[in-house]
Every structure is written in C-alpha cells, then in structure tokens.
Coordinates of C-alpha atoms and ligand atoms in Angstrom, one line a residue:
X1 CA 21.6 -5.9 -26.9
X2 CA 18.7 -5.3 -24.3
X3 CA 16.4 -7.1 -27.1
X4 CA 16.0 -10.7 -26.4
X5 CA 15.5 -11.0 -30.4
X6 CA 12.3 -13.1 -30.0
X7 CA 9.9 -13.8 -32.9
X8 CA 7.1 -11.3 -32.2
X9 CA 4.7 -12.9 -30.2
X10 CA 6.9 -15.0 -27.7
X11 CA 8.2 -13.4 -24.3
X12 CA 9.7 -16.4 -22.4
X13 CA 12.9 -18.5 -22.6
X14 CA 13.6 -22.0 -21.2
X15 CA 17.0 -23.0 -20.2
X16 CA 17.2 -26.8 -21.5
X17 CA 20.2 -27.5 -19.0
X18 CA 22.5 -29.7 -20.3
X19 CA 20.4 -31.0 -22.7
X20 CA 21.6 -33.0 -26.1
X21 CA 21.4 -30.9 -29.5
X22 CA 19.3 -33.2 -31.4
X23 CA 17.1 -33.1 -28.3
X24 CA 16.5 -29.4 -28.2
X25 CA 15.8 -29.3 -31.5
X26 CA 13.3 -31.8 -31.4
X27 CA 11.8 -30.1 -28.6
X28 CA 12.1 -27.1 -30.8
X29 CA 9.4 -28.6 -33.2
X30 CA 7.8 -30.7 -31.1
X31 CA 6.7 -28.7 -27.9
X32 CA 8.2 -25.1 -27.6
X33 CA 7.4 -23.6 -31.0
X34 CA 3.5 -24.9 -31.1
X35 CA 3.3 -23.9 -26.9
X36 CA 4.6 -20.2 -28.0
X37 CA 8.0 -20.1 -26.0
X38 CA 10.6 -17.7 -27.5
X39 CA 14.0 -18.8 -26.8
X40 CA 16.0 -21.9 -25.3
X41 CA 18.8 -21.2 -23.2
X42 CA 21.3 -24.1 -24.3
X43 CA 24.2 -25.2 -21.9
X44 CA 28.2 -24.4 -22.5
X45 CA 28.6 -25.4 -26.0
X46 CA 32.6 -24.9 -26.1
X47 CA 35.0 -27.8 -25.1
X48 CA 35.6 -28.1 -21.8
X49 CA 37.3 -29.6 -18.8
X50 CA 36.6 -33.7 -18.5
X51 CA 36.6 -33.7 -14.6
X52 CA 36.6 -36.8 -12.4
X53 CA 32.7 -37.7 -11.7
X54 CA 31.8 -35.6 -14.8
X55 CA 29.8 -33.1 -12.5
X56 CA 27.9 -30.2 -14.1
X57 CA 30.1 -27.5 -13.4
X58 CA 32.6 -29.3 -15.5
X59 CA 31.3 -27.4 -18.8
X60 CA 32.5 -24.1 -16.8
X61 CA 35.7 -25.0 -17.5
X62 CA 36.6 -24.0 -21.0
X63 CA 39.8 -26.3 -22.6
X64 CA 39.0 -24.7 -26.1
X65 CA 36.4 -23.2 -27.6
X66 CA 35.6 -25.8 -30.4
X67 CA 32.0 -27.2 -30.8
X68 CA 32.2 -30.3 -29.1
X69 CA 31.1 -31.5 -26.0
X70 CA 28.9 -34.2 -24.7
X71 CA 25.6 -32.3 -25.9
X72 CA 27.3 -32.8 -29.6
X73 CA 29.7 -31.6 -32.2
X74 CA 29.6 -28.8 -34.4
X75 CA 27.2 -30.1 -37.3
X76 CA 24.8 -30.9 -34.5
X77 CA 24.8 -27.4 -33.0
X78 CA 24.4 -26.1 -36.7
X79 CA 21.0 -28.2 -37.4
X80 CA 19.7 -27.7 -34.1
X81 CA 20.1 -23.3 -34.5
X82 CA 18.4 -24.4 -37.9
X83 CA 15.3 -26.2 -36.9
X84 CA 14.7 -23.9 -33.4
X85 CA 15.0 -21.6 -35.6
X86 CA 12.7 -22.2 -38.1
X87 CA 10.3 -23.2 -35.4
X88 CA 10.5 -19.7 -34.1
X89 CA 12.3 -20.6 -31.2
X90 CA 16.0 -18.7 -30.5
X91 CA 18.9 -19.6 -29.2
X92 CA 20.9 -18.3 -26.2
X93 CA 24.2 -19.4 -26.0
X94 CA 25.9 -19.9 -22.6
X95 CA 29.0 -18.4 -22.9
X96 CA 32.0 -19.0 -20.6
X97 CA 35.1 -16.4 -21.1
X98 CA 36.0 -15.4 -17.4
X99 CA 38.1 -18.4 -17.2
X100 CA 39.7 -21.3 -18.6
X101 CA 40.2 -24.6 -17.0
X102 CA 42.3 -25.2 -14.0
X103 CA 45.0 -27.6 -13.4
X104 CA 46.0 -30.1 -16.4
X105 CA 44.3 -32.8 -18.3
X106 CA 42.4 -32.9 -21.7
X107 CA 39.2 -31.7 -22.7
X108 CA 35.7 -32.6 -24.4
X109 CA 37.6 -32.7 -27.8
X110 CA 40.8 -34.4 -26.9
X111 CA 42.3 -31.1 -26.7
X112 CA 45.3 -31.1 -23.5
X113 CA 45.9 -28.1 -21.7
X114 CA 48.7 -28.0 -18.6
X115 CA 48.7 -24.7 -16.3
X116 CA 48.3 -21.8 -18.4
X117 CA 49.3 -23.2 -21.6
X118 CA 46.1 -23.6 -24.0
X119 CA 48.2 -25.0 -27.0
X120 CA 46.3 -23.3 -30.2
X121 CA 44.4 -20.5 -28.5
X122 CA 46.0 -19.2 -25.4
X123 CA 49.4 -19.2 -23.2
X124 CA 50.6 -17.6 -20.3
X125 CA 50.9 -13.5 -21.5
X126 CA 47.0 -14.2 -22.0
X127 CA 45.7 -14.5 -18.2
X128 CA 45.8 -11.9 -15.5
X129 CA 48.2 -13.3 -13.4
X130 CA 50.5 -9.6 -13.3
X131 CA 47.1 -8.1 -12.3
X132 CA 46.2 -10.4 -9.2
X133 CA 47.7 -8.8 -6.3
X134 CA 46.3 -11.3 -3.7
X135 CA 48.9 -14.0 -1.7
X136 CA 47.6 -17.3 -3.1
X137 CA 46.6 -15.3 -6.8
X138 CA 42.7 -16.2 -6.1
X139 CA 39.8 -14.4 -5.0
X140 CA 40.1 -14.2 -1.4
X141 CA 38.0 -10.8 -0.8
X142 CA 34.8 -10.4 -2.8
X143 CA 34.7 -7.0 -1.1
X144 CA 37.3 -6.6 -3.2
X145 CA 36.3 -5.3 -6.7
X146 CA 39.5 -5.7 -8.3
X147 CA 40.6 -8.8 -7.1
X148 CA 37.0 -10.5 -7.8
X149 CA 38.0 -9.5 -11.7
X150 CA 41.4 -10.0 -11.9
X151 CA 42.1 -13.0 -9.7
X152 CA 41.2 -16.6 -10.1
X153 CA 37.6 -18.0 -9.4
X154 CA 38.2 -21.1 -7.7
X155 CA 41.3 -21.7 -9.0
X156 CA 40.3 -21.0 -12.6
X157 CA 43.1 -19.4 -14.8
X158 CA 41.8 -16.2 -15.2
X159 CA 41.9 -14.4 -18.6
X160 CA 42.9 -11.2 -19.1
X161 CA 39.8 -9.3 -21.2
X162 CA 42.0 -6.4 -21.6
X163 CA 44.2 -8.0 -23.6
X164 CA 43.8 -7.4 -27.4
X165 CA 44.3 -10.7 -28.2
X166 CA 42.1 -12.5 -25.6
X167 CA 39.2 -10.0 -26.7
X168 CA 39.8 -11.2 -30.6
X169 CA 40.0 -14.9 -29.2
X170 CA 36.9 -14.1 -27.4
X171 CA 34.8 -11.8 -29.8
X172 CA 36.2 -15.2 -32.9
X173 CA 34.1 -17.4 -31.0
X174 CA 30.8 -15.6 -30.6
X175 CA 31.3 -14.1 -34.1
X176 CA 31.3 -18.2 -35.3
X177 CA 28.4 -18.3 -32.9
X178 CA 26.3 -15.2 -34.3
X179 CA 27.1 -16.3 -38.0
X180 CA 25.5 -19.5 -37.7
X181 CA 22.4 -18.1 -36.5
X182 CA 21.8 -17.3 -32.6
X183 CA 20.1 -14.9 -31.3
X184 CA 22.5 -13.8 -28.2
X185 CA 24.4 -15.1 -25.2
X186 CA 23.7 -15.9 -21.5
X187 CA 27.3 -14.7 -20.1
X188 CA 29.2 -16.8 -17.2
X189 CA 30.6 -14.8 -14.4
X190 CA 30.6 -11.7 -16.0
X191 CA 31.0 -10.2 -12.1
X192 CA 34.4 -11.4 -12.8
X193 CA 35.2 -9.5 -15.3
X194 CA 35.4 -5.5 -15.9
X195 CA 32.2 -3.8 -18.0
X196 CA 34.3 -1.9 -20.0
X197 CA 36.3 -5.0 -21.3
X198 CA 32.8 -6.7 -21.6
X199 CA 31.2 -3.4 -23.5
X200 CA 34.7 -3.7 -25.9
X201 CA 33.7 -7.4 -26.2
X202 CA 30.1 -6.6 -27.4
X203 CA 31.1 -3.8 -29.6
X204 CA 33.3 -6.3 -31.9
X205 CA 30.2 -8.3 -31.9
X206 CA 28.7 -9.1 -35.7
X207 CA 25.2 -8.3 -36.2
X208 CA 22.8 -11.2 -36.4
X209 CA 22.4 -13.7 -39.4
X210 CA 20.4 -12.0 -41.7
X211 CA 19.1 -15.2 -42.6
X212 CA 16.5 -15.4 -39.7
X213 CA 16.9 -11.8 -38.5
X214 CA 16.4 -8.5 -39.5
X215 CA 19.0 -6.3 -40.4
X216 CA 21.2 -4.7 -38.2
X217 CA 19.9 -6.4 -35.3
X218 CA 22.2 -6.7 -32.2
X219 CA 22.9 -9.7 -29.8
X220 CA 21.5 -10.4 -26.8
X221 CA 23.4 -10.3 -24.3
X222 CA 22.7 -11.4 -21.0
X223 CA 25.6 -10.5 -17.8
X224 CA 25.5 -13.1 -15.0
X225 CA 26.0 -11.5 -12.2
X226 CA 25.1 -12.9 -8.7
X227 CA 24.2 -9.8 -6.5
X228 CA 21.6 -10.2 -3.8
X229 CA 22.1 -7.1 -2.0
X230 CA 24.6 -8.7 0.2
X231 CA 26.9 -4.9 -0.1
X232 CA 29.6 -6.4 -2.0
X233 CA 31.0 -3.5 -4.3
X234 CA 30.0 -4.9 -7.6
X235 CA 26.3 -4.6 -7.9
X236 CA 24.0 -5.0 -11.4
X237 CA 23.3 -2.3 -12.3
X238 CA 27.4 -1.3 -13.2
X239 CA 26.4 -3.9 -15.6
X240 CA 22.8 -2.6 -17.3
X241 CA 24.9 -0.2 -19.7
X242 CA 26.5 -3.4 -21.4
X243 CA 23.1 -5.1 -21.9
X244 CA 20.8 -7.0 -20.1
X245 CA 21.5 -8.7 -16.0
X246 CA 20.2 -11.4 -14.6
X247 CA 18.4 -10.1 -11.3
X248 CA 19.0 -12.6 -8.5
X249 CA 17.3 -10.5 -5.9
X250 CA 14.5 -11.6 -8.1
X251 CA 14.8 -15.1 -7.2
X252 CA 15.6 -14.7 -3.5
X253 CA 12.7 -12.8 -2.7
X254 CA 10.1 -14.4 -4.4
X255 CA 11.5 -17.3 -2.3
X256 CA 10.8 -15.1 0.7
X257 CA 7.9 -14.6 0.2
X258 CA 6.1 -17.7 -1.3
X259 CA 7.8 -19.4 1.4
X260 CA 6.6 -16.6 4.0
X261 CA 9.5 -16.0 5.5
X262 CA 10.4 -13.1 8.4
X263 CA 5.9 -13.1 7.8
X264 CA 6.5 -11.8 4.6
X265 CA 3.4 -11.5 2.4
X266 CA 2.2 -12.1 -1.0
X267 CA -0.1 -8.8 -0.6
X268 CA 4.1 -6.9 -0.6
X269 CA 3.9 -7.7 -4.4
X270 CA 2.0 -4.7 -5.0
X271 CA 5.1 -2.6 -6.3
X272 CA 6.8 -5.8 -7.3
X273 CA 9.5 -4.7 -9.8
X274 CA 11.8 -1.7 -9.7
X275 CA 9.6 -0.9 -6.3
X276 CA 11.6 -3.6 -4.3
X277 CA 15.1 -2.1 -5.6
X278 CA 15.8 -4.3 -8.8
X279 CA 17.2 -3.3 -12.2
X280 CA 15.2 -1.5 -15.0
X281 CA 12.5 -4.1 -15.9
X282 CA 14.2 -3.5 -19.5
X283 CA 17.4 -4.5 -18.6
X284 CA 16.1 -7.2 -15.9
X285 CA 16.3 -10.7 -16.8
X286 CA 14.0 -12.9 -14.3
X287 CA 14.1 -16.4 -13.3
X288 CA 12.2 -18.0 -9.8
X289 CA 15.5 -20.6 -9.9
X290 CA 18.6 -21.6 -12.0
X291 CA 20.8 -24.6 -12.5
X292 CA 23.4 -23.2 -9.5
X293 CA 21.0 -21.5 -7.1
X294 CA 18.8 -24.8 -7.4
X295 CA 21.3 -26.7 -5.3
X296 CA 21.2 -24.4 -2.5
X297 CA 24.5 -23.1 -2.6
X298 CA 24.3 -20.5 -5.6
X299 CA 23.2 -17.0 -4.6
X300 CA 20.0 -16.8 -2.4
X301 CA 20.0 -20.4 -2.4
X302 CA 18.6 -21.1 0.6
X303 CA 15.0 -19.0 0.0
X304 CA 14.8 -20.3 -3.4
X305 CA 11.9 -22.5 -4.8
X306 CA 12.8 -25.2 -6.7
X307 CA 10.7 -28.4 -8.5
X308 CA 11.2 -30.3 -5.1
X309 CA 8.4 -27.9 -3.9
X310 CA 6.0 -28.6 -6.7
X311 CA 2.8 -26.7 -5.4
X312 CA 5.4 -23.6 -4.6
X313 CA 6.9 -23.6 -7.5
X314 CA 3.7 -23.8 -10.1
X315 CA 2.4 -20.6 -7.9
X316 CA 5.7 -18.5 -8.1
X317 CA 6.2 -19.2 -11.7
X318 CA 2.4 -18.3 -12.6
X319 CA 2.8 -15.3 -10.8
X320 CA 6.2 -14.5 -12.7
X321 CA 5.3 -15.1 -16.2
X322 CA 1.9 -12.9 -15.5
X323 CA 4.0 -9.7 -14.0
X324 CA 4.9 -7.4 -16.4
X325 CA 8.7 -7.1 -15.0
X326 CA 11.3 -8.1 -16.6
X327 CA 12.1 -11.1 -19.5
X328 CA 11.6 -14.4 -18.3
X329 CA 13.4 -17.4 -17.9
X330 CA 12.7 -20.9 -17.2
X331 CA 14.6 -23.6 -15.5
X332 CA 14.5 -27.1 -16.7
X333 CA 16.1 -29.3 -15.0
X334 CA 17.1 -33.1 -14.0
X335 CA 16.7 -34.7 -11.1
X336 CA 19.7 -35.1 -8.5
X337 CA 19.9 -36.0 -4.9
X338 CA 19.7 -32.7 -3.2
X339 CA 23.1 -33.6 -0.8
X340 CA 24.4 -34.4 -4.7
X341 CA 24.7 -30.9 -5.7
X342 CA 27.8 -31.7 -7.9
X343 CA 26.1 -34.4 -10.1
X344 CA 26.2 -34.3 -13.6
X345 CA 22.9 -34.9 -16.0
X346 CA 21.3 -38.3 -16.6
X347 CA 24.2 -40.3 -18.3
X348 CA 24.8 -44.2 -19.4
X349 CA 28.8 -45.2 -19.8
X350 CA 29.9 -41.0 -19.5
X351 CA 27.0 -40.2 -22.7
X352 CA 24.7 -37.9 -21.4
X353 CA 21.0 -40.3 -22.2
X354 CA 18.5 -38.9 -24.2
X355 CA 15.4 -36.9 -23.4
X356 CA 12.5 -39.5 -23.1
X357 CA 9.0 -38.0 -23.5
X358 CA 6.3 -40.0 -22.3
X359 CA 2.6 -40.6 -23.3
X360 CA 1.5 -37.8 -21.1
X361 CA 3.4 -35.1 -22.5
X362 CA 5.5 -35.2 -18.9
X363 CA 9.7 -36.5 -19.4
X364 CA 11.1 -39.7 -17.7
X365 CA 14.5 -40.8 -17.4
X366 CA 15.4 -38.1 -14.7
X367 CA 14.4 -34.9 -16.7
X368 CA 12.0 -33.0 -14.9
X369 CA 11.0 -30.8 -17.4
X370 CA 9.2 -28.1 -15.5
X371 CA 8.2 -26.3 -18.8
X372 CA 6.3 -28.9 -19.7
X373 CA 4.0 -29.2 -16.5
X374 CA 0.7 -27.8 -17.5
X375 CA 0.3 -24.7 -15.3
X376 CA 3.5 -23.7 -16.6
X377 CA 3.0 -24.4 -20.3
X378 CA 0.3 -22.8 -20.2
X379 CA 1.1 -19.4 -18.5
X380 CA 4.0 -19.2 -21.3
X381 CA 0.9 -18.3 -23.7
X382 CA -0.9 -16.5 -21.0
X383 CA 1.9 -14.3 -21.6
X384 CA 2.2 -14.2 -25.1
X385 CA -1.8 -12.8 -24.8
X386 CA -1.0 -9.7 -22.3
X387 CA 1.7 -8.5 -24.0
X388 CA 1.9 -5.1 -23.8
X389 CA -0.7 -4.7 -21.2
X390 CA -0.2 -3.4 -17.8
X391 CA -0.6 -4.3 -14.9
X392 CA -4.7 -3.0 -13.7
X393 CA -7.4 -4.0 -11.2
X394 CA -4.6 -5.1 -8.3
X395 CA -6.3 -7.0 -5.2
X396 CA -5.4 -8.3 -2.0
X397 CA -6.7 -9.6 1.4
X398 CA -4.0 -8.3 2.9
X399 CA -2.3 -11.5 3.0
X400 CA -1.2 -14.0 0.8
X401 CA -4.8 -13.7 -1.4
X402 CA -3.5 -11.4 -4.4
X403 CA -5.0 -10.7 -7.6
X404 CA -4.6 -8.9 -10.8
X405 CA -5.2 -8.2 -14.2
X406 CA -3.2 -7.4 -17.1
X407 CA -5.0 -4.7 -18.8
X408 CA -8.6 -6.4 -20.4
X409 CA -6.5 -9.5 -21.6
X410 CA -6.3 -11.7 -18.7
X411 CA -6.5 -11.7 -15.0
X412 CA -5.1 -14.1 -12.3
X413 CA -5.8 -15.0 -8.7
X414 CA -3.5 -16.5 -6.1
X415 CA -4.3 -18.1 -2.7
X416 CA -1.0 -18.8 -0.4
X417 CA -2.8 -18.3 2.9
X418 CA -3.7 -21.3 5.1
X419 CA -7.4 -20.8 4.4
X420 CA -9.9 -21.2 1.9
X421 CA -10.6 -18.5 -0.3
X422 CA -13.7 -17.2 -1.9
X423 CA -14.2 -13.8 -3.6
X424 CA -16.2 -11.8 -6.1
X425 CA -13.4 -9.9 -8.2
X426 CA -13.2 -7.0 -10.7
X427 CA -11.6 -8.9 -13.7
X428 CA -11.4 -6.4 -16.1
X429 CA -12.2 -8.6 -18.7
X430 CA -15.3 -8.9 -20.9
X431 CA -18.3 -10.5 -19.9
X432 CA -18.2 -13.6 -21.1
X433 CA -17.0 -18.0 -19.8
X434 CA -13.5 -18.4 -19.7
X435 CA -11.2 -21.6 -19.3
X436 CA -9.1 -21.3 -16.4
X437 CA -5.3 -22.4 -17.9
X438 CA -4.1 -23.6 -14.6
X439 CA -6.4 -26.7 -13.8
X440 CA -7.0 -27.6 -17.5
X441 CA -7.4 -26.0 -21.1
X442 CA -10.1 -25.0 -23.6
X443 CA -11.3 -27.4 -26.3
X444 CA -13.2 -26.2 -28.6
X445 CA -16.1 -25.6 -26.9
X446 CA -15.5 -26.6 -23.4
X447 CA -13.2 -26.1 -20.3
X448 CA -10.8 -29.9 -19.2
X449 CA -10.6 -28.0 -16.0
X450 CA -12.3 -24.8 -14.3
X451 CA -14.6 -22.2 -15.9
X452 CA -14.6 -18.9 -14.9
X453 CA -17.9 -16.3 -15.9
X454 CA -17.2 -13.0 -16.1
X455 CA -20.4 -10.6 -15.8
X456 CA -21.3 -7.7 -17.4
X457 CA -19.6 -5.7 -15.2
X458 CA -16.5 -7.9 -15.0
X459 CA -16.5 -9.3 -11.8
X460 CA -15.9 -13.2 -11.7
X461 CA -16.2 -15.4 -8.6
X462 CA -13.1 -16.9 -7.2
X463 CA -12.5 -20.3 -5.1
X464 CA -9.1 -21.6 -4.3
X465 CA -9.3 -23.5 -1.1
X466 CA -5.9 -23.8 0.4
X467 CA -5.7 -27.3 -0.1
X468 CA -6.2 -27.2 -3.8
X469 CA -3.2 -28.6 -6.0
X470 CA -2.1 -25.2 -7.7
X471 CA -3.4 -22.6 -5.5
X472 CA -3.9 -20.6 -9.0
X473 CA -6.5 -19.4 -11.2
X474 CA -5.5 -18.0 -14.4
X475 CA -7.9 -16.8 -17.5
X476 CA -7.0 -15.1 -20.5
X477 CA -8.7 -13.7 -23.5
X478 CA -7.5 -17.0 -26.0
X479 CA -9.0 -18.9 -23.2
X480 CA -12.5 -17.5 -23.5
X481 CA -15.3 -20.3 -24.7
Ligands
ZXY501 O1 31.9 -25.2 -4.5 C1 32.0 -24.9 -5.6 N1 32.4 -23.6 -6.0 C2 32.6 -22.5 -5.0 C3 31.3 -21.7 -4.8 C4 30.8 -21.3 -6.2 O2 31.7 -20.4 -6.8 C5 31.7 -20.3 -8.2 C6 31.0 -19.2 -8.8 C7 30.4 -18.1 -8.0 C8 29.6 -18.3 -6.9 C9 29.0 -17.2 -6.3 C10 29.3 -15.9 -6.7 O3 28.7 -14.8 -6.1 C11 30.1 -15.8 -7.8 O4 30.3 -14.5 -8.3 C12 30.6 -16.8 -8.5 O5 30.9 -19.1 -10.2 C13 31.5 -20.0 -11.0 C14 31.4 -19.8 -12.3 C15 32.0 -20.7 -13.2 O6 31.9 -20.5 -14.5 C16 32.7 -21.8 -12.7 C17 32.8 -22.0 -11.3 O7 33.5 -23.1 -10.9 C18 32.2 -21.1 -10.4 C19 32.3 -21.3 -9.0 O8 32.9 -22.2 -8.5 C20 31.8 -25.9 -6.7 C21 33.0 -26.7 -7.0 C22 33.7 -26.1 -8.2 C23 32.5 -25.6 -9.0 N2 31.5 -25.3 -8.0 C24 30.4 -24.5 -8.2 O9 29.6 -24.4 -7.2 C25 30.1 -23.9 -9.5 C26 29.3 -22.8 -9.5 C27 28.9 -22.1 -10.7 C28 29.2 -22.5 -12.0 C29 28.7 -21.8 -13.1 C30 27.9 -20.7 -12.9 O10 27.4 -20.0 -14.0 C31 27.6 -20.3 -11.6 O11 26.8 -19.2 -11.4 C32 28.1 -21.0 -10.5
CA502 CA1 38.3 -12.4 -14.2

C-alpha cells in the first residue's frame, strides 16, 4: 500500500479540494489525463457535519458515511471514478475515521446525530470515551501519545478503532469505496489513531477493482500525520510500516529555505531527501502546501509557500516535481481572505459553484487552480520524462543558484539569489536545442518561450536574472526541437 497505483507513466497527484464530482471528472478528460498527471486527491466524500457558515473543515466531521455531500451523491462519485479512470487518472479518497461529528444536528444527507448516538452506524459502546483518561475527555497533552489517540480532537467524538465493530464499520466503507474503482485513500488524522488498529484496518482491505487494475493489487494508503520535528512522541515514521506518510517537514523546510530564512540556502538542497531527516523517499508523500497548512495555522504554517506568493511558489514546486524524493502532491485551491482561514469553497445559496475554465486555460470564479499554471503543468510531464533517473551533474554557487540534472533526460536551473545569473552548465544531456518548459512550450518546430543549446559536450548557457517572472529554467528530453 506504498504503491500510489498510477497508470505507468504518471508520478504526480493533484488534490482538487473540495471540488464538485462532475467537475473532476471533466477535468479528468479535459486537462489532467492529456497533461500526464496520475492521480486526483478528491475531498471527504462521506456525509458530514452541516456547520453554521459551512466552513471547510465541516467535511471533517463525519455524520454517516453515505455518498452524499455537497460535491454530489453517490451516482456522481461512481461516473466520475469511471471517466478519471478511463482517462488514466486515479482516485484518492480522503478518508475521515478518527472521528465523528461533535455536538448535535444533521448532516449532508439529512441524517441527525445527537452526542454519541449515530442512529444506523454507531452509538455510545463505539467511541473511546473508557479509554480517555484526561479531565475534560479531550486532548489536552499532545506530548501525550495515548491521550492524542484516545481522546477527543477538538471536541470530536472519538472512535474507538479497536473495537471490532467500528473496524467492520470502517473497513464497509472503504471496501464500497475500493469496489467501485479507487485506487487508495489519503487518511485524516491518522496521528490520532494507533498503527496497529490502522494496520488491522488495511489488512481487511479488498484488493483493487480488477476492472481498471491488475490483480491483487493493494490500496494506497496514505497516513496524515502532522510531525514537524517539534519532539512530540508520535513521529512518521511509527507510521511507514502501515503504508505511505505524508512528510510535513517536507513542506516547512522548503518554506525555509525558498523564503531564506535563519540565511538558509538553496545550495543546502544538495542531500535533499532522507539527508535532511525525512521518511524513506518510498514511504514519503511530498507536498510544498496543503488545504490546512495553507492557512497558516496547520503544521509549519508559518514557513509555508502558498499561491499568494506566486513567483515562490512556481520555483518550489519546479524544484519538487524535478527531485527524485518522494511521490508528489499538488494543492489546488480556491481563493479565501487569508484572516478567513475558516471559509468554505466558492458557493451561491450553500451549493458549492462550479469550476469555470476560461479561454486561457487559467480558472475564474475563485479557483486558483495552481496545476493548471504553466510552469507547473508542465513540470508534471517533466517528471513523467525522468522517471527512473537519478539525480546527476548537481551545481551550485554556493547560494541560492542550484542546478541539476536527472540522469541524460532533463536538467533544471534555479536562481533565488538577489542577482542576476549567468552560467555555462554541464547538462548531461545530448547536444542538441531544447524548449525550456518553464517560460513556454515546444510546437512542433519551435520554442513559445526560451531555447536552450546543448553542445557537444553538454554544457548549456544559463540566464535567469533575478527579476525574471519564474526564476526557472527547465528542459527535458520531450522538449528537445
Ligand atoms: O482551530 C481549529 N482547530 C484547532 C487546531 C487544528 O486542530 C485540528 C487538527 C490537527 C491540527 C494539528 C495537529 O498536529 C493535529 O494532529 C491535528 O486536525 C483535525 C482533523 C480533522 O479531521 C478535523 C479537525 O477539526 C481537526 C482540527 O481541528 C479549527 C476549528 C475547528 C476545525 N479547525 C481546524 O483548524 C481544522 C483543521 C484540520 C482539519 C482537517 C485536517 O485533515 C487537518 O489536517 C486539519
Ligand atoms: Ca482517536
């Protein structure tokens, strides 16, 4: 469950957050299967808390876990699995099973819920209440391992994941999930819950539909869990024998470093990876931000670049999706006041609105859609091209001037200092003129932005001044004229 179950060829997933099922499929056959992405990361698909304001954290708060929420109902999550599918793009399911809902009210499918009492799917015996040992029955320590898994996450009735029952409840839902065709699961909080209950979860996990997989193939499964080095007892890698992690210290300290802070350099990257104390690169999944640590307060918020910092954030994910470590993520996101941080997605009368796609290729309407902004559209395939290659011909100025190649297939150059830069660089690559995928594209014959000539001996000349929009250059060998 390490496998992100990609069609061979695609190495990078885009989480479409909270994006409408008809959308993603569209965007399925429209954008991400002809660009080469592998996978969308689609948001909670269960029912879920309707909170006051609708903000986005409401879809954390499972009521039930029927198909229906404001991204659609059931039929709609089918056809969409279908058609990303059959446009060789997977699906990652968010999964929320720490917790359910807190409080009383109804949910995304009418269904009511009051204090523990979940009518059709859970009751009181089913949450960990017995197990929570602290005065007010929340997590009050997170230094604290047991009481961050068995008490309640702001105030979120906490299930009990050793409980036969709740693991049947919980292992029904992704087995209806699995069976209908996706290819694994992100999982919420799973800080907040214990790895062995998690590894009994996966281990009454079907295999994959045979239908657009091969057979026996596993899940992918994905563990949140926030751990930034801060010395709290739970750390990842209790997690990497369960499947993949999400590696936040990933996201911090590219932060750091793009943003130069405590005169941290770019040039630092040369044992970027397991070199600066992350997970496995196979059991690593990477991200430069993601729909909580975007608003500042999630884990490493503060150090993290987001689309507000457009020129930062083309550079950091360029340099991400070329780096061999780890599997890749993308955020896309919608726009919201930053001092808004609990706002909900672009919505008309409580519906969430539509995805509008403009004549550009760019969204309106409040998406951003960072994975369609051309220097990151087009790394996706840069990727897809060095697959398998490693990481050769490293440069640096010492500063924040870095380059690299992977193996003979591509080659990028980065210029985050405050002067210009201009360099003759072993490439790697074969002689020849190449389209630089950062300030344009190749077609057919020619270069819409930069070209690049590699000589005989490889060596290319590079000019970024420091003024330039994307402080990138990035060739590869589908890019070559
Ligand atoms: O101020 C808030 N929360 C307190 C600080 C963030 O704590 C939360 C963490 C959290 C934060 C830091 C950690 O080190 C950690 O182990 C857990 O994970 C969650 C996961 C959920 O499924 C639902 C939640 O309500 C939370 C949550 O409140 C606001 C109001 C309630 C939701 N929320 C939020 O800010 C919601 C945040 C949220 C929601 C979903 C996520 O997947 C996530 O990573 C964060
Ligand atoms: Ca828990």
């Amino acid at each position: 469950q390490w496998d992100p179950n990609n069609v061979s060829g695609r190495h990078t997933a885009v989480h479409l957050f909270e994006w409408k099922w008809p959308d993603i499929a569209a965007e399925c056959e429209r954008f991400l299967g002809p660009y080469g992405f592998g996978a969308v990361q689609i948001s909670p698909a269960s029912e879920h808390r309707v909170a006051w304001g609708r903000p986005w954290w409401e879809r954390y708060q499972p009521v039930s876990y029927q198909l229906q929420t404001r991204s659609g109902n059931e039929a709609e999550f089918r056809d969409m699995v279908k058609r990303c599918n059959n446009a060789g793009v997977r699906i990652y399911v968010d999964a929320v099973f720490n917790h359910m809902a807190e409080g009383s009210g109804y949910g995304t499918a009418g269904s009511s819920y009051n204090g523990l009492d979940f009518p059709g799917i859970y009751s009181a015996f089913d949450f960990n209440d017995a197990k929570c040992h602290t005065a007010s029955g929340g997590i009050e320590n997170y230094n604290d391992a047991d009481q961050v898994r068995n008490c309640k996450l702001q105030g979120l009735a906490d299930l009990n994941q050793g409980s036969e029952y709740v693991r049947g409840k919980i292992s029904e839902y992704l087995n209806k999930l699995i069976d209908a065709g996706v290819a694994g699961f992100r999982v919420d909080a799973c800080k907040h819950m214990w790895p062995g209950d998690l590894g009994a979860i996966v281990n009454r996990l079907h295999d994959l539909s045979t239908e657009y997989f091969p057979a026996n193939t596993r899940p992918f499964f994905v563990q949140e869990v926030i751990d930034v080095g801060a010395g709290e007892p739970i750390t990842s890698d209790q997690y990497q024998h369960v499947g993949r992690v999400t590696e936040f210290k990933y996201s911090k300290f590219i932060g750091e470093v793009f943003r130069k802070w405590n005169n941290q350099k770019l040039s630092y990257f040369s044992n970027w990876g397991e070199g600066w104390g992350m997970l496995p690169s196979g059991s690593s999944l990477v991200f430069v931000d993601n729909h909580d640590n975007q608003r500042g307060h999630g884990a490493g918020g503060a150090s993290v670049i987001t689309f507000r910092d457009s020129k930062l954030y083309k550079m950091a994910n360029a340099f991400m999706i070329a780096h061999p470590y780890g599997y890749t993520r993308l955020m896309s996101s919608y726009y919201f006041d930053s001092h808004s941080t609990d706002q909900g997605p672009p919505s008309t009368n409580e519906n969430i609105n539509g995805v509008i796609i403009n004549s550009d290729g760019t969204c309106g309407g409040d998406w951003i859609c960072e994975h369609r902004w051309r220097q990151i559209r087009n790394m996706v395939q840069f990727r897809n091209v060095v697959s398998g290659q490693s990481l050769q011909n490293w440069w640096s100025n010492g500063n924040n001037q870095i380059a690299f190649s992977r193996g003979n297939k591509g080659f990028i150059v980065i210029n985050n200092d405050d002067w210009n830069m201009n360099e003759w660089l072993q490439t790697g690559m074969p002689a020849g003129s190449y389209c630089d995928v950062i300030s344009g594209e190749k077609h057919g014959s020619h270069c819409s932005g930069t070209t690049i000539t590699v000589g005989g001996d490889g060596r290319a000349h590079f000019h970024i001044s420091n003024h330039a929009d994307d402080g990138v250059i990035a060739i590869h060998q589908d890019s070559k004229l």
